[in-house]
CSV table of C-alpha atoms and ligand atoms in Angstrom, one decimal:
chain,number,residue,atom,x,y,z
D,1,UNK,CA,83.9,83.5,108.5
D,2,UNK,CA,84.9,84.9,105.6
D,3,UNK,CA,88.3,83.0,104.8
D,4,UNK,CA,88.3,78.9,103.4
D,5,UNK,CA,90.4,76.8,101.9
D,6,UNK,CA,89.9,76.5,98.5
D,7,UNK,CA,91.8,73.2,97.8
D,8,UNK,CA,94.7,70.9,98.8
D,9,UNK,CA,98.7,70.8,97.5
D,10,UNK,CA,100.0,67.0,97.9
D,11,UNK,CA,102.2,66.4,100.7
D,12,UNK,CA,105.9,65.9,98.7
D,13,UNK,CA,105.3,69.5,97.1
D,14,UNK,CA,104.8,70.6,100.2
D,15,UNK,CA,108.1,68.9,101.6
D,16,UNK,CA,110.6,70.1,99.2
D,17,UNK,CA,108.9,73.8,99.6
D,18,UNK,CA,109.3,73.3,103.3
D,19,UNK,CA,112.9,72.5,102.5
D,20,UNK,CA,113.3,75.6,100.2
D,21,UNK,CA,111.7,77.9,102.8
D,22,UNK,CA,114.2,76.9,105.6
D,23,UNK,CA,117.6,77.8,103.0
D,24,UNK,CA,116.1,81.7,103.4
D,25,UNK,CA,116.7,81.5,107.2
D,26,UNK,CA,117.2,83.9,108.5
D,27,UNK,CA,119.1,86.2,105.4
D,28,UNK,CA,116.2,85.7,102.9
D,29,UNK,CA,113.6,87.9,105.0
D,30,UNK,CA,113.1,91.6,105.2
D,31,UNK,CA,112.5,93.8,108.2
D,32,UNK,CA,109.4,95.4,106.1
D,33,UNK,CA,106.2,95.9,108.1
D,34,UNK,CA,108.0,96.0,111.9
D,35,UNK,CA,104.9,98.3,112.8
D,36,UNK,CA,102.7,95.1,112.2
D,37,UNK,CA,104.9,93.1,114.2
D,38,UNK,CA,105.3,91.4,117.5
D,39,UNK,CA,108.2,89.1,118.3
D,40,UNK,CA,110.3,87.7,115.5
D,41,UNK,CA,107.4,87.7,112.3
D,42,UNK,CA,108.9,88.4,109.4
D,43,UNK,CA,108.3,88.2,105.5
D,44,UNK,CA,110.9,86.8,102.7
D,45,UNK,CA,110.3,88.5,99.0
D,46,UNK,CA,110.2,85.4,96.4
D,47,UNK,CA,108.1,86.3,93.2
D,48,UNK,CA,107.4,90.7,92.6
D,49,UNK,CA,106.6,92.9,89.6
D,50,UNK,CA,109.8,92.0,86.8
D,51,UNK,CA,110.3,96.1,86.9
D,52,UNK,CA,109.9,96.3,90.6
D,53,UNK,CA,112.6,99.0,92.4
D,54,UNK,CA,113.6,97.2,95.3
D,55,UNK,CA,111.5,98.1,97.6
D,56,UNK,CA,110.5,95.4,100.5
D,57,UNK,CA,106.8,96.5,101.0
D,58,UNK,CA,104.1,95.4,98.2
D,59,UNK,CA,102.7,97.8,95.5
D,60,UNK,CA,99.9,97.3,93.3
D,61,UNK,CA,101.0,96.9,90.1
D,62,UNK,CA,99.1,95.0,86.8
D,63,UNK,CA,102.4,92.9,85.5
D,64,UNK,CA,102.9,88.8,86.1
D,65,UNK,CA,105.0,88.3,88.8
D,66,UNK,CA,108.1,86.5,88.3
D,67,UNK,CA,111.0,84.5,90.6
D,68,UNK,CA,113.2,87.6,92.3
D,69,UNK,CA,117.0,86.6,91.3
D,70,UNK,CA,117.9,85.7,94.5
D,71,UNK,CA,115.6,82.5,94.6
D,72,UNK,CA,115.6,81.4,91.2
D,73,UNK,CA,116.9,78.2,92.2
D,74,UNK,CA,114.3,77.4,94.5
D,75,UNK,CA,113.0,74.7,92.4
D,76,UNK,CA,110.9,73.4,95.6
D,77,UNK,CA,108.8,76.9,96.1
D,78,UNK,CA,109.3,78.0,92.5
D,79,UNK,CA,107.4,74.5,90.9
D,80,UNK,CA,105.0,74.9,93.5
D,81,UNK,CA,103.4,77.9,92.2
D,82,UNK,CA,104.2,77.1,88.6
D,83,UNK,CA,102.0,74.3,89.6
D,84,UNK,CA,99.4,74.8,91.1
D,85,UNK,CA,98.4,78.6,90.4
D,86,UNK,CA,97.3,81.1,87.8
D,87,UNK,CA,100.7,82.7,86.8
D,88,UNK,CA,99.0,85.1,84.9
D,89,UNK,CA,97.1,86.5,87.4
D,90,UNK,CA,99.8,86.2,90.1
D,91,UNK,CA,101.3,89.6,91.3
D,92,UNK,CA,103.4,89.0,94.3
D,93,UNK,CA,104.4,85.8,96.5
D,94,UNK,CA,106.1,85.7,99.6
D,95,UNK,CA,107.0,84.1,103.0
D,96,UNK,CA,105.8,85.3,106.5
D,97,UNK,CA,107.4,83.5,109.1
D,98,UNK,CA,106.7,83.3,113.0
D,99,UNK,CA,108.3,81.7,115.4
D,100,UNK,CA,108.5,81.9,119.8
D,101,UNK,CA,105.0,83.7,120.1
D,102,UNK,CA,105.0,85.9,117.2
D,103,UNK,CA,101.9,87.2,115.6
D,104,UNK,CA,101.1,89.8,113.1
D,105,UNK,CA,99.2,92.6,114.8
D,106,UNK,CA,95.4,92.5,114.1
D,107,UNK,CA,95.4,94.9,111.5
D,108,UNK,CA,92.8,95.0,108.1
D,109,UNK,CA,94.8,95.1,104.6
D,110,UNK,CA,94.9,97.1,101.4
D,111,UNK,CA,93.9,100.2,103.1
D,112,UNK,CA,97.3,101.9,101.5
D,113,UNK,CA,95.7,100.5,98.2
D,114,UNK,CA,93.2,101.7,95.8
D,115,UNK,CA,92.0,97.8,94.6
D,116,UNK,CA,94.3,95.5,96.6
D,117,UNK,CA,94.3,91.8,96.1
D,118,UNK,CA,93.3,88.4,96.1
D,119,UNK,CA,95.1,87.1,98.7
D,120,UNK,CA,96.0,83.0,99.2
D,121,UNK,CA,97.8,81.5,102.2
D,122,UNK,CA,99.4,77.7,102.0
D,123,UNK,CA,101.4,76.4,105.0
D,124,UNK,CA,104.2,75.2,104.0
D,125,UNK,CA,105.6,74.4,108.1
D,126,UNK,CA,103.1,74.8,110.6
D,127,UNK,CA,102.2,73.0,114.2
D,128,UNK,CA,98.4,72.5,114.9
D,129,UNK,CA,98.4,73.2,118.0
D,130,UNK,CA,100.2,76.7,118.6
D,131,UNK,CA,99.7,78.1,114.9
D,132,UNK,CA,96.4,79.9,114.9
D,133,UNK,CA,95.0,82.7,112.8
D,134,UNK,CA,92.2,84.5,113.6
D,135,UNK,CA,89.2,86.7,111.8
D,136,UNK,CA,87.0,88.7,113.7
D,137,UNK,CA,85.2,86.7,116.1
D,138,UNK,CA,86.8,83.4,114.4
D,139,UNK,CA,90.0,81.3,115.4
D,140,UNK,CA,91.2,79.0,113.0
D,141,UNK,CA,94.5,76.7,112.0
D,142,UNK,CA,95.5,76.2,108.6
D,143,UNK,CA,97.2,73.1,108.1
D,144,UNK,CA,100.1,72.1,106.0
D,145,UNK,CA,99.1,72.4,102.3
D,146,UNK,CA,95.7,73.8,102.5
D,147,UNK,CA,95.5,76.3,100.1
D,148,UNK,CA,93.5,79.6,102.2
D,149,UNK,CA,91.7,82.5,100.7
D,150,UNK,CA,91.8,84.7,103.1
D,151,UNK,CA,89.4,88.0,103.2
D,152,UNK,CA,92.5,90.5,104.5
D,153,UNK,CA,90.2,93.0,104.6
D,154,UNK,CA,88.4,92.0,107.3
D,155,UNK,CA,90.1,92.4,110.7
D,156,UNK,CA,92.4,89.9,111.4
D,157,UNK,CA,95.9,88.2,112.7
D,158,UNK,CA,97.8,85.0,113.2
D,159,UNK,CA,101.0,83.6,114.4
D,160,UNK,CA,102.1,81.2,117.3
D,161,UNK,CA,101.2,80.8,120.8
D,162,UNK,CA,104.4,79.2,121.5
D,163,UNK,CA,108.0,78.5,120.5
D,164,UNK,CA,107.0,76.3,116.6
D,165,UNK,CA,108.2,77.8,113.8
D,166,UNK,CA,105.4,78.7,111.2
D,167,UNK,CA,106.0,79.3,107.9
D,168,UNK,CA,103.5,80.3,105.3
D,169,UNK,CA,103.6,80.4,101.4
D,170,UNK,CA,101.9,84.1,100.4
D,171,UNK,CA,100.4,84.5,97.0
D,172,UNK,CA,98.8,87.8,95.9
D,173,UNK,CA,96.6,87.7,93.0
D,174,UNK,CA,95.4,90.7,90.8
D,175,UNK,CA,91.6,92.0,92.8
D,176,UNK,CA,89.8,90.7,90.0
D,177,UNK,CA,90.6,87.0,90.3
D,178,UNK,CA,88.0,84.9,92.3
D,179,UNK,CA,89.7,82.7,94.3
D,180,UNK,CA,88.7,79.3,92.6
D,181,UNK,CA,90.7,81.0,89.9
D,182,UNK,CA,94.3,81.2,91.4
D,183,UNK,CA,94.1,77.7,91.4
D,184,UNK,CA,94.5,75.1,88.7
D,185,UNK,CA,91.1,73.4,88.2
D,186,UNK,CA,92.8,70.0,88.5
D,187,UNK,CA,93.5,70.6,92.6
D,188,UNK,CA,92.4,68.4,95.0
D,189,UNK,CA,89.6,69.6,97.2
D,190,UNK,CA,89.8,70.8,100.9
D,191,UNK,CA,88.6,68.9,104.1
D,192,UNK,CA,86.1,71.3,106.1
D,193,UNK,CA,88.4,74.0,108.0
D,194,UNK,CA,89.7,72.9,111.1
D,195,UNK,CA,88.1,76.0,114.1
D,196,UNK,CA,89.8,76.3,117.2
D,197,UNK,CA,87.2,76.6,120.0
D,198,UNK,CA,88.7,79.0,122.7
D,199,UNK,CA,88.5,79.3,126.2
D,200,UNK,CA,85.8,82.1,127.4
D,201,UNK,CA,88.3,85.3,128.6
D,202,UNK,CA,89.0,84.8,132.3
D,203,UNK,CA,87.4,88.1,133.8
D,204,UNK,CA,90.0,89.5,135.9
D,205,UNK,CA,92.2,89.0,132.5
D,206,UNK,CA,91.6,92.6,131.2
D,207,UNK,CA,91.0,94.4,134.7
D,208,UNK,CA,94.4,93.2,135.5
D,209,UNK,CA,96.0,95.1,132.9
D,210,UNK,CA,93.7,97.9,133.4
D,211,UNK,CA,94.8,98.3,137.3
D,212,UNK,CA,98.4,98.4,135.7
D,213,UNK,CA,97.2,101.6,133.4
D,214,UNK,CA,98.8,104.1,136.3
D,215,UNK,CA,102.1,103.0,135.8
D,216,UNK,CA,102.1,102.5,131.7
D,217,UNK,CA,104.0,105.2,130.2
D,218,UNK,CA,105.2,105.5,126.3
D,219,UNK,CA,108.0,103.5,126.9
D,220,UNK,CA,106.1,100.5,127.6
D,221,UNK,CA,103.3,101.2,125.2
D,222,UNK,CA,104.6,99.0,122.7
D,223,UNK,CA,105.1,96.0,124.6
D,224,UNK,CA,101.6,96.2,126.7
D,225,UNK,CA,100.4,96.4,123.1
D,226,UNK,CA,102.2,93.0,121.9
D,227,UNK,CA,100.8,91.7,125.1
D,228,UNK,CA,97.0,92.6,125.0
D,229,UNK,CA,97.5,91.8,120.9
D,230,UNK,CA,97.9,88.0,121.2
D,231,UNK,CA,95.1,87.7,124.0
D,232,UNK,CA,92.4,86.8,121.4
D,233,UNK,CA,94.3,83.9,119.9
D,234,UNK,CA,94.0,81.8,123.5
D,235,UNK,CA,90.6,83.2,124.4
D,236,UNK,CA,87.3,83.7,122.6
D,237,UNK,CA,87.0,87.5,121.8
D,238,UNK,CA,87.4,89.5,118.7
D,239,UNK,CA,90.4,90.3,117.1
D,240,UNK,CA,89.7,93.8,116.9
D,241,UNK,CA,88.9,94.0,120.9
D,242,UNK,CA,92.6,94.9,121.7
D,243,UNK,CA,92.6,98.5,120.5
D,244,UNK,CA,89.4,99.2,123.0
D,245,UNK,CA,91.0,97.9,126.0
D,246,UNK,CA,94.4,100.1,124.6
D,247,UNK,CA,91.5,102.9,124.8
D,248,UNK,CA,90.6,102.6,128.1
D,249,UNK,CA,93.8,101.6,129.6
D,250,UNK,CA,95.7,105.0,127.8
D,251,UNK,CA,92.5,107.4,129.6
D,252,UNK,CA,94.0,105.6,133.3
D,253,UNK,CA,97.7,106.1,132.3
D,254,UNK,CA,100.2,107.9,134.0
D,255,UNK,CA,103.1,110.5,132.9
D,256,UNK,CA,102.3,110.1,129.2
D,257,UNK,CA,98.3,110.2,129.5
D,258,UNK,CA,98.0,112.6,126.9
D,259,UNK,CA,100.1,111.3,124.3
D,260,UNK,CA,98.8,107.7,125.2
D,261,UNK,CA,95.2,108.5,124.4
D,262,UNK,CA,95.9,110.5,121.2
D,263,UNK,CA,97.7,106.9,120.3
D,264,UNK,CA,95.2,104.7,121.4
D,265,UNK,CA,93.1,106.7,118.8
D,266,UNK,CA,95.9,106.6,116.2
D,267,UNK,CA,96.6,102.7,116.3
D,268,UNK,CA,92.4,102.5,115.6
D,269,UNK,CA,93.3,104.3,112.8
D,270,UNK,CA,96.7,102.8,111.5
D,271,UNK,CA,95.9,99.2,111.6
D,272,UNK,CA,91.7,99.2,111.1
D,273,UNK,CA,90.4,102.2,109.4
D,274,UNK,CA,92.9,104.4,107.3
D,275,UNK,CA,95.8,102.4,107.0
D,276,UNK,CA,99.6,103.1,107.2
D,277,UNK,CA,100.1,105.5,104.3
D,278,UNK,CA,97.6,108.1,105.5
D,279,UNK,CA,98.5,107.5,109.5
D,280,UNK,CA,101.7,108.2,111.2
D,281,UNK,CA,103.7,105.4,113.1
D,282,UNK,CA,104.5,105.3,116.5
D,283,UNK,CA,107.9,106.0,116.5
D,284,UNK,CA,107.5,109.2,114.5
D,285,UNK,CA,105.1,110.8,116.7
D,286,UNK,CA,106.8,109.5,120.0
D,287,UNK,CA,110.4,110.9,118.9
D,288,UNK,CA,109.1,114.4,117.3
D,289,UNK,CA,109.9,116.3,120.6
D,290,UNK,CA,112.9,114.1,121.3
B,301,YCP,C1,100.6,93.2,103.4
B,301,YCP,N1,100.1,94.1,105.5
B,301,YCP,O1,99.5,93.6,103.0
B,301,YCP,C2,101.1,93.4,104.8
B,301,YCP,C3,101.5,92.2,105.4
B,301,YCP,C4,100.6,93.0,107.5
B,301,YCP,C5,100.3,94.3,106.9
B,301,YCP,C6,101.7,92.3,106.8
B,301,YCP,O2,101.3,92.6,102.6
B,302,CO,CO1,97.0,90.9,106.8
């Protein structure tokens, strides 16, 4: 695996953080990256680029971040990072939230950008049993106050398998920073990671969907997708195994066959190999001919 945690915030920063990140329910968070999606995840803007238009979704830029006006006084999150990490080379922070089953869809990052980032995850609310996140062939949980590199450009996902909320705290670093140097030298050190060993995938898990391939039209594309997505955080298979079965299922479909297997191939595309700036969206192709 290519993610670790790279150090440890003590617990009472962690608490009034925690405390900060509940005020922004639910008015602090955006509905930027939908397409990425399923159920109720959702990211909150705290720290951009000072010159920043407003503009929900994440730019590359080479300016210090700094507190957006609407959460200057979150003294909890806001001392956190002034804390703990390399202001200098900070260039965005955030929130993503999940809650009743939500996951972000696997997906690999910084394909829209030419350098991307250095990208560290601390949860700030989590539940170690039904918050998972996954990378490649790997299920892990990040627990409360870890402080996670994560290698975003490898395929990956995370959310809930149930009803907990999850909240994590999002820094992005400039691409040059190693992750040992977001952090202040002085932080604690991490306990090993904590894996989650999965259940092998019951066999008829996949055939059973596969039978239903007949029936699956565009209109319920979406959903099967959201479905078949959060398999591989309950059962050992790879993160990226979703948009094959999607494949295969689309070449059995019904009324939309056609469309359905030019999407399966554009989904490959959108969230693993060319990204969401050189890839339509869903909706845009579905509605063209509306
Ligand atoms: C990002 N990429 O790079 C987003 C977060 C998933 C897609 C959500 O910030
Ligand atoms: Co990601």
């Amino acid at each position: 695996m290519y993610a670790y945690p790279i150090g440890l915030i003590p617990p009472s920063a962690i608490d009034i953080a925690a405390a900060d990140a509940l005020s922004l329910e639910p008015r602090g968070y955006t509905s930027a990256y939908v397409e990425y999606s399923a159920g109720g995840w959702a990211t909150a803007p705290l720290w951009d680029n000072p010159d920043a238009q407003s503009d929900e979704a994440v730019y590359e830029h080479d300016e210090p971040a700094r507190p957006i006006p609407s959460i200057r006084m979150l003294n909890g999150i806001n001392g956190l990072i002034s804390s703990y990490f390399d202001l200098s080379r900070l260039r965005c922070a955030r929130l993503f939230r999940a809650s009743h089953g939500a996951i972000i869809l696997p997906h690999r990052d910084y394909l829209e950008h030419k350098n991307g980032f250095t990208r560290i995850h601390i949860p700030l609310i989590t539940d170690v049993v039904q918050a998972r996140n996954s990378e490649d062939d790997c299920c892990f949980h990040m627990r409360r106050g870890e402080v996670w590199y994560l290698d975003a450009r490898r395929v990956h996902s995370g959310g809930v398998v149930g009803p907990a909320l999850r909240v994590h705290l999002v820094l992005d670093f400039s691409h040059t920073t190693q992750p040992a140097e977001a952090v202040v030298p002085s932080l604690e050190a991490a306990q090993d990671p904590l894996m989650i060993d999965r259940p092998e995938l019951p066999p008829n898990l996949v055939p059973s969907y596969q039978a239903l391939a007949p029936f699956i039209n565009a209109a319920a594309w979406q959903e099967l997708f959201h479905i078949l997505a959060r398999v591989h955080l309950r059962y050992n298979v790879g993160a990226g195994e979703v948009y094959d079965w999607l494949e295969k299922i689309a070449a059995d479909s019904g009324d939309d066959r056609a469309f359905l297997i030019r999407d399966a191939d554009r989904m490959k595309r959108y969230y693993i190999s060319e990204g969401p700036a050189a890839t339509a969206t869903f909706d845009s192709i579905w509605t063209a001919n509306r």
